[in-house]
Coordinates of C-alpha atoms in Angstrom, one line a residue:
Chain A
M1 CA -28.3 218.7 -59.5
S2 CA -26.2 221.5 -58.1
Q3 CA -25.0 224.6 -60.1
R4 CA -21.5 223.2 -60.5
T5 CA -22.2 219.5 -61.1
L6 CA -23.6 219.8 -64.6
P7 CA -20.9 222.0 -66.1
R8 CA -18.4 219.5 -64.7
L9 CA -20.2 216.6 -66.2
M10 CA -20.2 218.3 -69.6
Q11 CA -16.5 218.7 -69.5
T12 CA -15.8 215.2 -68.3
P13 CA -15.9 213.3 -71.6
A14 CA -13.5 215.7 -73.3
V15 CA -11.1 215.8 -70.4
L16 CA -11.1 212.0 -70.0
L17 CA -10.6 211.3 -73.6
L18 CA -7.6 213.7 -73.8
L19 CA -6.2 212.3 -70.6
V20 CA -6.2 208.8 -71.9
W21 CA -4.9 210.0 -75.3
M22 CA -2.0 211.7 -73.5
L23 CA -1.3 209.3 -70.6
V24 CA -1.4 205.9 -72.3
P25 CA 1.2 206.6 -75.1
L26 CA 3.2 208.8 -72.8
G27 CA 3.3 206.2 -70.1
M28 CA 4.5 203.6 -72.6
T29 CA 7.1 206.0 -74.0
I30 CA 8.5 206.7 -70.5
F31 CA 8.6 203.0 -69.8
F32 CA 10.3 202.1 -73.1
S33 CA 12.8 204.9 -72.6
F34 CA 14.2 203.2 -69.5
I35 CA 14.6 199.7 -70.9
R36 CA 16.7 198.1 -73.7
Y37 CA 14.2 197.6 -76.4
V38 CA 15.1 197.0 -80.1
L39 CA 13.0 195.5 -82.9
N40 CA 15.8 193.3 -84.4
N41 CA 18.7 191.9 -82.5
L42 CA 20.0 188.4 -83.3
R43 CA 22.6 188.3 -80.6
K44 CA 20.3 189.4 -77.8
P45 CA 16.8 188.2 -78.8
E46 CA 15.6 189.0 -75.2
W47 CA 15.9 192.7 -76.0
T48 CA 13.2 192.5 -78.7
T49 CA 10.3 192.2 -76.2
P50 CA 9.6 195.1 -73.8
S51 CA 10.2 193.8 -70.3
I52 CA 11.3 195.3 -67.0
D53 CA 14.2 192.8 -66.9
N54 CA 16.0 194.8 -69.6
W55 CA 16.1 197.9 -67.4
R56 CA 18.7 200.3 -68.6
G57 CA 18.2 203.3 -66.3
F58 CA 19.2 206.5 -68.0
G59 CA 21.3 204.6 -70.6
N60 CA 19.0 205.5 -73.5
Y61 CA 19.1 209.1 -72.6
E62 CA 22.9 209.1 -72.3
Y63 CA 23.1 207.3 -75.7
V64 CA 20.9 209.9 -77.3
L65 CA 22.8 212.9 -75.7
Y66 CA 26.4 211.7 -76.1
K67 CA 26.6 209.0 -78.7
S68 CA 24.2 210.2 -81.3
K69 CA 25.7 213.0 -83.4
D70 CA 22.3 214.1 -84.7
F71 CA 20.6 215.1 -81.5
W72 CA 21.8 218.6 -80.9
F73 CA 21.6 219.3 -84.6
A74 CA 18.0 218.2 -84.6
V75 CA 17.1 220.4 -81.6
Q76 CA 18.7 223.4 -83.2
N77 CA 17.2 222.6 -86.6
S78 CA 13.7 222.2 -85.1
V79 CA 14.0 225.6 -83.4
F80 CA 15.5 227.2 -86.6
I81 CA 12.7 225.9 -88.8
V82 CA 9.8 226.8 -86.5
G83 CA 11.4 230.2 -85.8
S84 CA 12.0 231.1 -89.4
I85 CA 8.5 230.1 -90.4
I86 CA 6.9 232.2 -87.7
V87 CA 9.0 235.3 -88.5
L88 CA 8.2 235.0 -92.3
T89 CA 4.5 234.3 -91.9
V90 CA 4.0 237.1 -89.4
A91 CA 5.9 239.6 -91.6
L92 CA 4.3 238.6 -94.9
G93 CA 0.9 238.2 -93.2
L94 CA 1.1 241.7 -91.8
A95 CA 2.2 243.3 -95.1
I96 CA -0.4 241.5 -97.1
A97 CA -3.2 242.1 -94.6
V98 CA -2.5 245.8 -94.7
L99 CA -2.2 245.7 -98.5
I100 CA -5.7 244.2 -99.0
N101 CA -7.3 246.2 -96.2
R102 CA -8.8 248.7 -98.6
S103 CA -11.5 248.4 -101.2
F104 CA -10.3 247.8 -104.8
P105 CA -11.8 245.9 -107.8
G106 CA -11.8 242.2 -107.3
R107 CA -11.0 242.2 -103.6
G108 CA -13.1 239.2 -102.9
M109 CA -11.3 237.2 -105.6
V110 CA -7.9 238.3 -104.3
R111 CA -9.0 237.0 -100.9
V112 CA -10.1 233.7 -102.3
L113 CA -6.8 233.2 -104.1
L114 CA -4.7 234.2 -101.1
I115 CA -6.5 231.8 -98.7
S116 CA -6.3 228.8 -101.0
P117 CA -2.9 227.5 -99.9
F118 CA -4.1 227.0 -96.4
F119 CA -6.5 224.2 -97.5
V120 CA -3.9 222.2 -99.4
M121 CA -2.9 218.9 -97.8
P122 CA 0.6 219.2 -96.3
A123 CA 1.7 216.0 -98.1
V124 CA 0.6 217.5 -101.4
N125 CA 2.2 220.8 -100.6
A126 CA 5.6 219.1 -100.1
V127 CA 5.3 216.9 -103.1
L128 CA 4.3 219.8 -105.3
W129 CA 7.0 222.2 -104.2
I130 CA 10.0 219.8 -104.1
N131 CA 9.2 218.1 -107.4
M132 CA 7.4 220.5 -109.7
L133 CA 8.6 223.9 -108.4
L134 CA 12.0 223.5 -106.8
D135 CA 13.5 220.6 -108.6
P136 CA 16.8 221.9 -110.1
V137 CA 16.4 219.9 -113.4
L138 CA 12.8 219.2 -114.1
G139 CA 11.0 221.6 -111.9
L140 CA 10.1 225.2 -112.7
N141 CA 13.3 226.3 -110.8
G142 CA 15.5 224.3 -113.3
L143 CA 13.4 225.2 -116.3
I144 CA 13.5 228.9 -115.6
V145 CA 17.3 229.0 -115.0
N146 CA 17.8 227.0 -118.2
G147 CA 15.6 229.5 -120.0
L148 CA 17.6 232.4 -118.7
N149 CA 20.9 230.8 -119.7
G150 CA 19.5 230.3 -123.2
V151 CA 18.6 234.0 -123.4
I152 CA 22.0 235.0 -122.2
D153 CA 23.7 232.7 -124.7
G154 CA 21.6 234.3 -127.4
L155 CA 22.7 237.8 -126.3
R156 CA 26.4 236.7 -126.5
D157 CA 26.1 236.5 -130.3
F158 CA 25.2 240.2 -130.6
P159 CA 28.1 242.4 -131.8
L160 CA 29.5 244.7 -129.2
L161 CA 26.8 244.0 -126.6
G162 CA 27.8 240.4 -126.7
N163 CA 31.2 241.2 -125.3
F164 CA 29.4 242.4 -122.2
F165 CA 27.3 239.3 -121.8
S166 CA 30.2 236.9 -122.4
F167 CA 31.5 237.9 -119.0
W168 CA 28.3 236.6 -117.4
P169 CA 28.6 233.2 -115.8
E170 CA 26.2 230.3 -116.6
L171 CA 23.5 230.4 -113.9
Q172 CA 23.2 227.4 -111.7
P173 CA 19.8 226.4 -110.3
I174 CA 19.8 225.9 -106.6
S175 CA 19.2 222.3 -105.5
F176 CA 16.9 222.2 -102.6
R177 CA 17.6 218.5 -101.9
A178 CA 21.2 219.3 -100.9
T179 CA 22.0 219.0 -97.2
Q180 CA 22.3 222.8 -96.6
T181 CA 19.3 223.9 -98.5
S182 CA 16.6 221.3 -97.6
A183 CA 15.7 223.2 -94.5
Y184 CA 15.0 226.2 -96.7
A185 CA 12.8 224.2 -98.9
V186 CA 10.7 223.1 -95.9
I187 CA 10.6 226.7 -94.7
V188 CA 9.4 228.0 -98.1
M189 CA 6.6 225.5 -98.5
V190 CA 5.3 225.8 -94.9
T191 CA 5.5 229.6 -95.1
W192 CA 3.5 229.4 -98.3
Q193 CA 0.8 227.3 -96.6
W194 CA 0.6 229.3 -93.4
T195 CA 0.9 232.9 -94.5
P196 CA -2.8 232.8 -95.5
F197 CA -3.6 231.8 -92.0
A198 CA -1.8 234.9 -90.7
I199 CA -3.4 237.1 -93.3
L200 CA -6.8 235.9 -92.3
I201 CA -6.4 236.7 -88.7
F202 CA -4.7 240.0 -89.2
M203 CA -7.2 241.0 -91.8
T204 CA -10.2 240.3 -89.5
S205 CA -8.5 242.2 -86.8
L206 CA -7.6 245.2 -88.9
Q207 CA -11.3 245.6 -89.7
S208 CA -12.0 246.3 -86.0
E209 CA -9.3 249.0 -85.8
D210 CA -10.4 252.3 -84.4
Q211 CA -10.9 254.5 -87.4
Q212 CA -11.4 257.7 -85.5
Q213 CA -8.1 257.3 -83.8
K214 CA -6.5 256.9 -87.2
E215 CA -8.2 260.0 -88.6
A216 CA -7.0 262.0 -85.6
A217 CA -3.5 260.7 -86.3
I218 CA -3.8 261.8 -90.0
L219 CA -4.9 265.3 -88.9
D220 CA -2.0 265.5 -86.6
G221 CA 0.2 264.8 -89.6
A222 CA 1.4 261.3 -88.6
S223 CA 3.0 259.5 -91.5
A224 CA 1.6 256.2 -92.8
W225 CA 4.6 254.4 -91.2
S226 CA 4.2 255.9 -87.8
Q227 CA 0.5 255.2 -87.9
F228 CA 1.4 251.6 -88.6
V229 CA 4.0 251.3 -85.9
N230 CA 2.1 253.2 -83.2
L231 CA -1.5 252.3 -83.8
T232 CA -1.8 249.2 -86.0
I233 CA 0.9 247.1 -84.4
P234 CA -0.3 247.5 -80.8
H235 CA -3.9 246.8 -82.0
L236 CA -2.6 243.6 -83.6
A237 CA -0.6 242.4 -80.5
R238 CA -3.0 239.8 -79.5
P239 CA -3.6 238.4 -83.0
I240 CA 0.1 238.2 -83.5
A241 CA 0.5 236.3 -80.3
I242 CA -2.3 233.8 -81.3
V243 CA -0.7 233.3 -84.8
I244 CA 2.7 232.5 -83.1
M245 CA 1.2 230.1 -80.6
I246 CA -1.0 228.1 -83.1
Q247 CA 1.9 227.9 -85.5
A248 CA 4.4 226.8 -82.9
I249 CA 2.0 224.0 -81.9
F250 CA 1.6 222.8 -85.5
H251 CA 5.2 223.2 -86.7
L252 CA 7.1 221.6 -83.8
S253 CA 5.7 218.3 -85.0
L254 CA 6.5 218.9 -88.6
Y255 CA 7.2 215.5 -90.3
A256 CA 5.8 214.9 -93.7
E257 CA 7.5 217.9 -95.3
I258 CA 10.9 216.9 -93.8
E259 CA 10.5 213.4 -95.0
I260 CA 9.4 214.2 -98.5
V261 CA 12.0 216.9 -99.2
S262 CA 15.2 215.0 -98.3
R263 CA 14.3 212.0 -96.1
G264 CA 15.8 213.9 -93.2
N265 CA 19.1 214.2 -95.1
G266 CA 20.9 217.2 -93.5
N267 CA 17.6 218.4 -92.3
K268 CA 16.3 216.5 -89.3
N269 CA 14.0 217.9 -86.7
L270 CA 13.2 216.1 -83.4
P271 CA 10.1 214.2 -84.7
Y272 CA 12.1 213.0 -87.7
L273 CA 15.0 211.9 -85.5
I274 CA 12.6 209.9 -83.4
G275 CA 11.2 208.3 -86.5
E276 CA 14.7 207.2 -87.5
F277 CA 15.5 205.7 -84.2
A278 CA 12.1 204.0 -84.1
S279 CA 12.9 201.9 -87.2
N280 CA 14.9 199.7 -84.8
N281 CA 15.9 201.2 -81.4
I282 CA 12.6 201.8 -79.6
G283 CA 14.5 202.6 -76.4
A284 CA 16.5 205.5 -78.0
A285 CA 13.4 206.7 -79.9
S286 CA 11.4 206.9 -76.7
A287 CA 14.2 208.7 -74.9
T288 CA 14.3 211.2 -77.7
G289 CA 10.6 211.5 -77.5
I290 CA 10.8 212.5 -73.9
F291 CA 13.3 215.2 -74.9
A292 CA 10.9 216.4 -77.5
V293 CA 8.1 216.5 -74.9
I294 CA 10.4 218.6 -72.7
L295 CA 11.2 221.0 -75.6
A296 CA 7.5 221.3 -76.5
N297 CA 6.8 222.1 -72.8
I298 CA 9.5 224.8 -72.7
V299 CA 8.0 226.4 -75.7
A300 CA 4.5 226.0 -74.4
I301 CA 5.2 227.6 -71.0
F302 CA 6.9 230.5 -72.8
L303 CA 4.0 231.0 -75.1
L304 CA 1.2 230.5 -72.7
R305 CA 2.7 233.1 -70.4
I306 CA 2.0 235.5 -73.1
I307 CA -1.3 234.3 -74.3
G308 CA -2.7 233.0 -71.0
K309 CA -3.1 236.4 -69.5
S310 CA -5.4 237.7 -72.1
L311 CA -7.2 234.4 -72.6
M312 CA -9.8 234.9 -69.9
D313 CA -10.6 238.6 -70.4
Chain B
M1 CA -3.2 270.2 -104.8
V2 CA -1.7 268.6 -108.0
A3 CA 0.6 266.5 -106.0
V4 CA -2.3 265.2 -103.9
V5 CA -4.3 264.2 -106.9
N6 CA -1.3 262.5 -108.4
K7 CA -0.6 260.6 -105.3
S8 CA -4.1 259.3 -105.0
T9 CA -4.2 258.2 -108.7
F10 CA -0.9 256.5 -108.1
S11 CA -2.1 254.6 -105.1
K12 CA -5.4 253.9 -106.7
V13 CA -3.5 251.9 -109.4
F14 CA -0.4 250.7 -107.6
W15 CA -1.8 249.1 -104.5
P16 CA -4.5 247.1 -106.2
V17 CA -2.1 245.9 -108.8
L18 CA 0.4 244.9 -106.1
A19 CA -2.4 243.1 -104.2
W20 CA -3.4 241.2 -107.4
T21 CA 0.2 240.3 -108.1
V22 CA 0.7 238.9 -104.6
A23 CA -2.5 236.9 -104.8
I24 CA -1.5 235.4 -108.2
V25 CA 1.9 234.5 -106.9
F26 CA 0.4 232.7 -103.9
F27 CA -2.1 230.9 -106.0
F28 CA 0.4 230.0 -108.7
P29 CA 1.5 226.6 -107.3
I30 CA -2.1 225.3 -107.1
F31 CA -2.7 226.6 -110.7
W32 CA 0.5 224.9 -111.8
M33 CA -0.5 221.6 -110.2
V34 CA -4.0 221.6 -111.9
L35 CA -2.4 222.6 -115.2
T36 CA 0.2 219.8 -115.0
S37 CA -2.5 217.3 -114.2
F38 CA -3.8 217.6 -117.7
K39 CA -0.4 217.0 -119.3
T40 CA 1.0 213.6 -120.1
D41 CA 3.9 212.5 -117.9
A42 CA 6.3 213.1 -120.9
D43 CA 4.9 216.6 -121.7
A44 CA 5.0 217.6 -118.1
V45 CA 8.8 217.9 -118.0
K46 CA 9.4 219.4 -121.5
P47 CA 10.1 223.1 -121.5
E48 CA 8.4 223.6 -124.8
H49 CA 5.2 222.3 -123.4
L50 CA 5.3 224.5 -120.3
I51 CA 2.2 226.4 -121.3
V52 CA 1.2 225.1 -124.7
F53 CA 0.2 221.5 -124.7
T54 CA -2.6 219.1 -125.7
P55 CA -4.7 218.6 -122.7
T56 CA -5.5 215.0 -121.7
L57 CA -7.6 213.3 -119.2
E58 CA -5.3 210.2 -119.3
N59 CA -3.9 210.9 -115.8
Y60 CA -7.4 211.0 -114.2
L61 CA -8.7 208.0 -116.0
N62 CA -5.5 206.1 -115.1
M63 CA -5.9 207.1 -111.5
I64 CA -9.5 205.9 -111.3
E65 CA -8.7 202.6 -113.1
N66 CA -5.4 201.6 -111.5
Y67 CA -5.2 203.3 -108.1
D68 CA -8.6 202.5 -106.7
F69 CA -9.1 206.3 -106.2
W70 CA -12.7 206.0 -105.1
R71 CA -11.9 203.7 -102.2
F72 CA -9.4 206.2 -100.8
A73 CA -11.8 209.1 -101.4
K74 CA -14.6 207.3 -99.7
N75 CA -12.5 206.5 -96.7
S76 CA -11.4 210.2 -96.5
V77 CA -15.0 211.3 -96.5
I78 CA -16.2 208.7 -94.0
T79 CA -13.4 209.3 -91.5
S80 CA -13.4 213.1 -91.7
L81 CA -17.2 213.3 -91.5
F82 CA -17.6 211.0 -88.5
A83 CA -14.5 212.4 -86.8
T84 CA -15.9 216.0 -87.1
T85 CA -19.3 214.9 -85.8
F86 CA -17.8 213.1 -82.8
T87 CA -15.4 216.0 -82.0
L88 CA -18.3 218.5 -82.0
F89 CA -20.4 216.1 -79.9
V90 CA -17.7 216.0 -77.2
G91 CA -16.4 219.5 -77.7
V92 CA -19.6 221.6 -77.7
P93 CA -20.7 220.7 -74.1
A94 CA -17.2 221.0 -72.8
A95 CA -16.6 224.4 -74.4
Y96 CA -20.1 225.5 -73.3
A97 CA -19.5 224.6 -69.7
M98 CA -16.1 226.3 -69.7
A99 CA -17.4 229.5 -71.2
F100 CA -20.5 230.0 -69.2
N101 CA -19.6 228.3 -65.9
P102 CA -15.8 228.9 -65.7
S103 CA -14.1 227.7 -62.6
R104 CA -10.7 228.5 -61.2
H105 CA -9.2 225.7 -63.3
T106 CA -10.8 226.5 -66.6
K107 CA -7.8 228.3 -67.9
D108 CA -5.4 225.6 -66.9
I109 CA -7.6 222.9 -68.4
L110 CA -7.8 224.8 -71.7
I111 CA -4.0 225.3 -71.8
W112 CA -3.4 221.6 -70.8
M113 CA -5.7 220.5 -73.6
L114 CA -3.8 222.6 -76.2
S115 CA -0.5 221.2 -74.8
T116 CA -1.6 217.7 -75.7
K117 CA -1.2 218.8 -79.3
M118 CA 2.4 219.4 -78.7
L119 CA 3.3 215.8 -77.9
P120 CA 5.4 214.7 -80.8
A121 CA 3.4 212.1 -82.7
A122 CA 6.6 210.2 -83.7
A123 CA 7.4 209.6 -80.0
V124 CA 4.2 207.7 -79.5
L125 CA 3.9 206.1 -82.9
Y126 CA 5.5 202.8 -81.8
P127 CA 3.4 202.4 -78.6
M128 CA 0.3 203.3 -80.6
T129 CA 1.0 200.8 -83.4
F130 CA 1.8 198.1 -80.8
L131 CA -1.4 198.9 -78.8
T132 CA -3.7 199.0 -81.8
K133 CA -2.3 196.0 -83.6
N134 CA -1.4 193.6 -80.9
I135 CA -3.7 194.4 -78.0
L136 CA -6.8 196.2 -79.3
G137 CA -6.9 194.7 -82.8
L138 CA -8.1 198.0 -84.2
F139 CA -5.3 198.6 -86.7
D140 CA -6.4 199.7 -90.1
T141 CA -10.1 200.2 -89.1
H142 CA -12.3 203.2 -89.8
F143 CA -13.1 203.3 -86.1
L144 CA -9.5 203.8 -85.1
I145 CA -8.9 206.6 -87.6
I146 CA -12.1 208.4 -86.6
I147 CA -11.1 208.3 -82.9
V148 CA -7.5 209.4 -83.6
L149 CA -8.6 212.2 -85.8
S150 CA -11.1 213.3 -83.2
L151 CA -8.6 213.4 -80.5
I152 CA -6.0 215.3 -82.3
N153 CA -8.5 218.0 -83.3
L154 CA -10.5 218.1 -80.0
P155 CA -8.2 220.7 -78.3
I156 CA -8.4 223.1 -81.3
V157 CA -12.1 222.7 -81.6
I158 CA -12.7 223.3 -77.9
W159 CA -10.5 226.3 -78.0
M160 CA -12.4 227.8 -81.0
L161 CA -15.8 227.0 -79.6
F162 CA -14.8 228.5 -76.2
T163 CA -13.8 231.8 -77.8
Y164 CA -17.2 232.0 -79.6
F165 CA -19.3 231.1 -76.6
K166 CA -17.4 233.6 -74.5
E167 CA -18.6 236.3 -76.9
I168 CA -22.2 235.6 -76.2
P169 CA -23.5 238.1 -73.6
K170 CA -24.1 236.3 -70.3
E171 CA -27.2 238.4 -69.6
I172 CA -29.1 236.6 -72.3
I173 CA -28.4 233.3 -70.5
E174 CA -29.3 234.8 -67.2
A175 CA -32.6 236.0 -68.5
G176 CA -33.2 232.5 -69.8
K177 CA -32.4 231.1 -66.4
M178 CA -34.9 233.5 -64.8
D179 CA -37.6 232.3 -67.1
G180 CA -36.8 228.8 -65.9
V181 CA -35.2 227.5 -69.1
S182 CA -33.3 224.2 -68.6
I183 CA -29.6 224.0 -69.5
W184 CA -30.5 222.0 -72.6
G185 CA -33.1 224.5 -73.5
E186 CA -30.5 227.2 -73.0
I187 CA -28.2 225.5 -75.5
K188 CA -30.8 224.7 -78.0
D189 CA -32.9 227.9 -78.0
I190 CA -30.4 230.6 -77.0
V191 CA -26.8 229.6 -77.5
L192 CA -27.0 227.6 -80.7
P193 CA -28.8 230.2 -82.8
L194 CA -26.3 232.8 -81.7
A195 CA -23.2 230.7 -82.1
W196 CA -24.3 229.1 -85.3
G197 CA -21.7 230.8 -87.5
G198 CA -19.0 229.9 -85.0
L199 CA -20.1 226.3 -84.9
A200 CA -20.2 226.1 -88.7
S201 CA -16.7 227.4 -89.1
T202 CA -15.3 225.2 -86.4
A203 CA -16.9 222.2 -88.0
L204 CA -15.5 223.2 -91.3
L205 CA -12.0 223.7 -90.0
C206 CA -12.1 220.4 -88.1
F207 CA -13.2 218.7 -91.3
I208 CA -10.3 220.3 -93.3
F209 CA -7.7 219.3 -90.6
C210 CA -9.1 215.7 -90.6
W211 CA -9.0 215.5 -94.4
N212 CA -5.4 216.8 -94.6
E213 CA -4.0 214.7 -91.7
A214 CA -1.1 212.6 -93.0
Y215 CA 0.8 211.2 -90.0
W216 CA -1.6 208.9 -88.3
T217 CA -3.7 208.1 -91.3
V218 CA -0.7 206.9 -93.2
R219 CA 0.9 204.9 -90.4
L220 CA -2.1 203.4 -88.7
T221 CA -3.7 202.0 -92.0
T222 CA -2.7 199.6 -94.7
I223 CA -5.7 199.1 -97.0
D224 CA -9.1 199.0 -95.5
A225 CA -9.2 202.5 -93.8
A226 CA -6.5 204.1 -96.0
T227 CA -7.3 207.7 -96.9
L228 CA -6.3 210.0 -99.7
S229 CA -3.1 211.1 -97.8
K230 CA -2.0 207.5 -98.0
L231 CA -2.6 207.5 -101.8
I232 CA -0.4 210.6 -102.1
E233 CA 2.2 209.0 -99.9
G234 CA 2.3 206.0 -102.2
N235 CA 2.6 208.0 -105.4
R236 CA 5.2 210.5 -104.5
A237 CA 8.5 208.6 -104.6
P238 CA 10.3 208.8 -107.9
E239 CA 12.0 212.2 -108.3
G240 CA 11.0 214.0 -111.5
L241 CA 9.0 211.1 -112.9
F242 CA 5.3 211.0 -113.4
F243 CA 4.6 214.7 -112.8
G244 CA 1.3 214.4 -114.7
R245 CA 0.1 211.4 -112.7
L246 CA 1.3 213.0 -109.4
S247 CA -0.5 216.2 -110.2
A248 CA -3.8 214.4 -111.0
V249 CA -3.8 212.5 -107.8
S250 CA -2.9 215.7 -105.8
T251 CA -5.5 217.8 -107.6
A252 CA -8.2 215.2 -106.9
A253 CA -7.2 215.0 -103.2
V254 CA -6.9 218.7 -102.6
G255 CA -9.6 220.0 -105.0
P256 CA -12.8 219.2 -102.9
I257 CA -11.3 220.8 -99.8
V258 CA -10.1 224.0 -101.6
V259 CA -13.5 224.4 -103.3
L260 CA -15.3 223.9 -100.0
G261 CA -13.0 226.5 -98.5
W262 CA -13.8 229.0 -101.2
F263 CA -17.6 228.6 -100.6
C264 CA -17.3 228.9 -96.9
Q265 CA -14.7 231.6 -97.0
K266 CA -16.8 234.2 -95.3
Q267 CA -17.6 231.9 -92.3
L268 CA -13.9 230.9 -92.1
V269 CA -12.7 234.4 -92.1
Q270 CA -15.0 235.3 -89.2
G271 CA -14.3 232.1 -87.4
L272 CA -10.6 231.3 -87.8
T273 CA -9.4 233.9 -85.3
F274 CA -9.1 231.7 -82.2
G275 CA -10.3 234.6 -80.1
A276 CA -7.7 236.9 -81.4
V277 CA -10.2 239.5 -82.5
K278 CA -12.5 241.2 -80.1

């Protein structure tokens, strides 16, 4: 066997499996996106079986782009959610990684506590946050606001001081199931889950930072902030890029959280919109799916430009 | 001089306290879930029983008796274990070949593999259901779930393994080649001992992702191969009701993995860097 054959053979199973895993469903999706295909239609029962006779050309694409009012909203919302999560996790991850990059009592325990959210099943994460923490009546959110209102009410009865507090309004808990806020609920819960991932990577990377360089900077009288900006951030460039890439991959296909928080009410992303179409109109769902693939590819090309260079060094 | 001493005592106290506070805030939701799982459904929503309550095992007993918990748990263990094994079985040789015998296309292959993870699952759900139900007859089988879990994790696993293998100095392998060691001997005697930590953490991460997967496992199963994520899915609906019950099911589903994560924390910290750290 030649030098090159064996390595190729070793890669073949993985490549073939992924190729089948990608091409078969993708091929079917492309086919369905060009035909009329619905699951239930009493007037046109012939549309309920996938067949080349029901060819619709780009009709499904036009329907999704022009007739469905949710499409552009879903695209924007997908980007908004992924972008917000990435910004928050990177910022929080950096701050916390720097915070725990020193020795102090119980550092190991702090690390264990901080990592834990990353292991939580996403479905549990969503159920836990939207019901028990963010619910405006029965969750901790509602209970705390009620408690605060109770305290303020009590203060109103005081002489003199009470006059001041009687000007205070009753506090209202924020409902995260409302249309405008459900995206925030999703962002909060996913940020909670993925910040530990960012912390982990940044923390490991900080440990390999050049200490001599830092000491030299201190001797030169550099402030802590300028050390952070001029030495630490450049050192962390690659880890930050990796954190962004991995998270973009995972969060573009966010689904369970969207569904559990508001059943997509006011807060659809592309995968969720596809799921909604797919309850009946497979043609439209498939066309949306192709759009989602295009969006993912745009993001992927953009990201891999950044990562790809340093990948092989 | 005085100012310097003051500053150092201040930072000796302030930063650790802040670190602990942040850690406690992050852990709080999990703590809250575990705490609520020991409350009755009625107590769970009463402000006066927020902290002080009579602990009960009712929710757990109820879960085991009425929700067939062990079957879901068993399915989760079986599918995650086999999927992890299979993924490594396919992934290790591939990553090995890419790291030690890279060709012009290696980078492109790696990037393409990762890009398969970006295909929105929802877009292929219907074709997948149709295919597995009507053509292959694999719907709701362990086999199907194991294959699907393997395929979604394969890109990440290969990526992680690739970054470990790349760290192993090529000279060691070359020396082995000089001594006439076969490629399998290379893997067994030289690479595996060196990459052991990386392998362990990859396996662990793969297992965690399999266990937590909730899109395919919910939609490609009904009863026979249904995992814990399906149990959660079935218990989540009524808003505000059954917090106790919900917390017990959630704690049982998440607990084993979180504890596993704690024990393997060191390996994970080293391993979970996707080649970000040199």
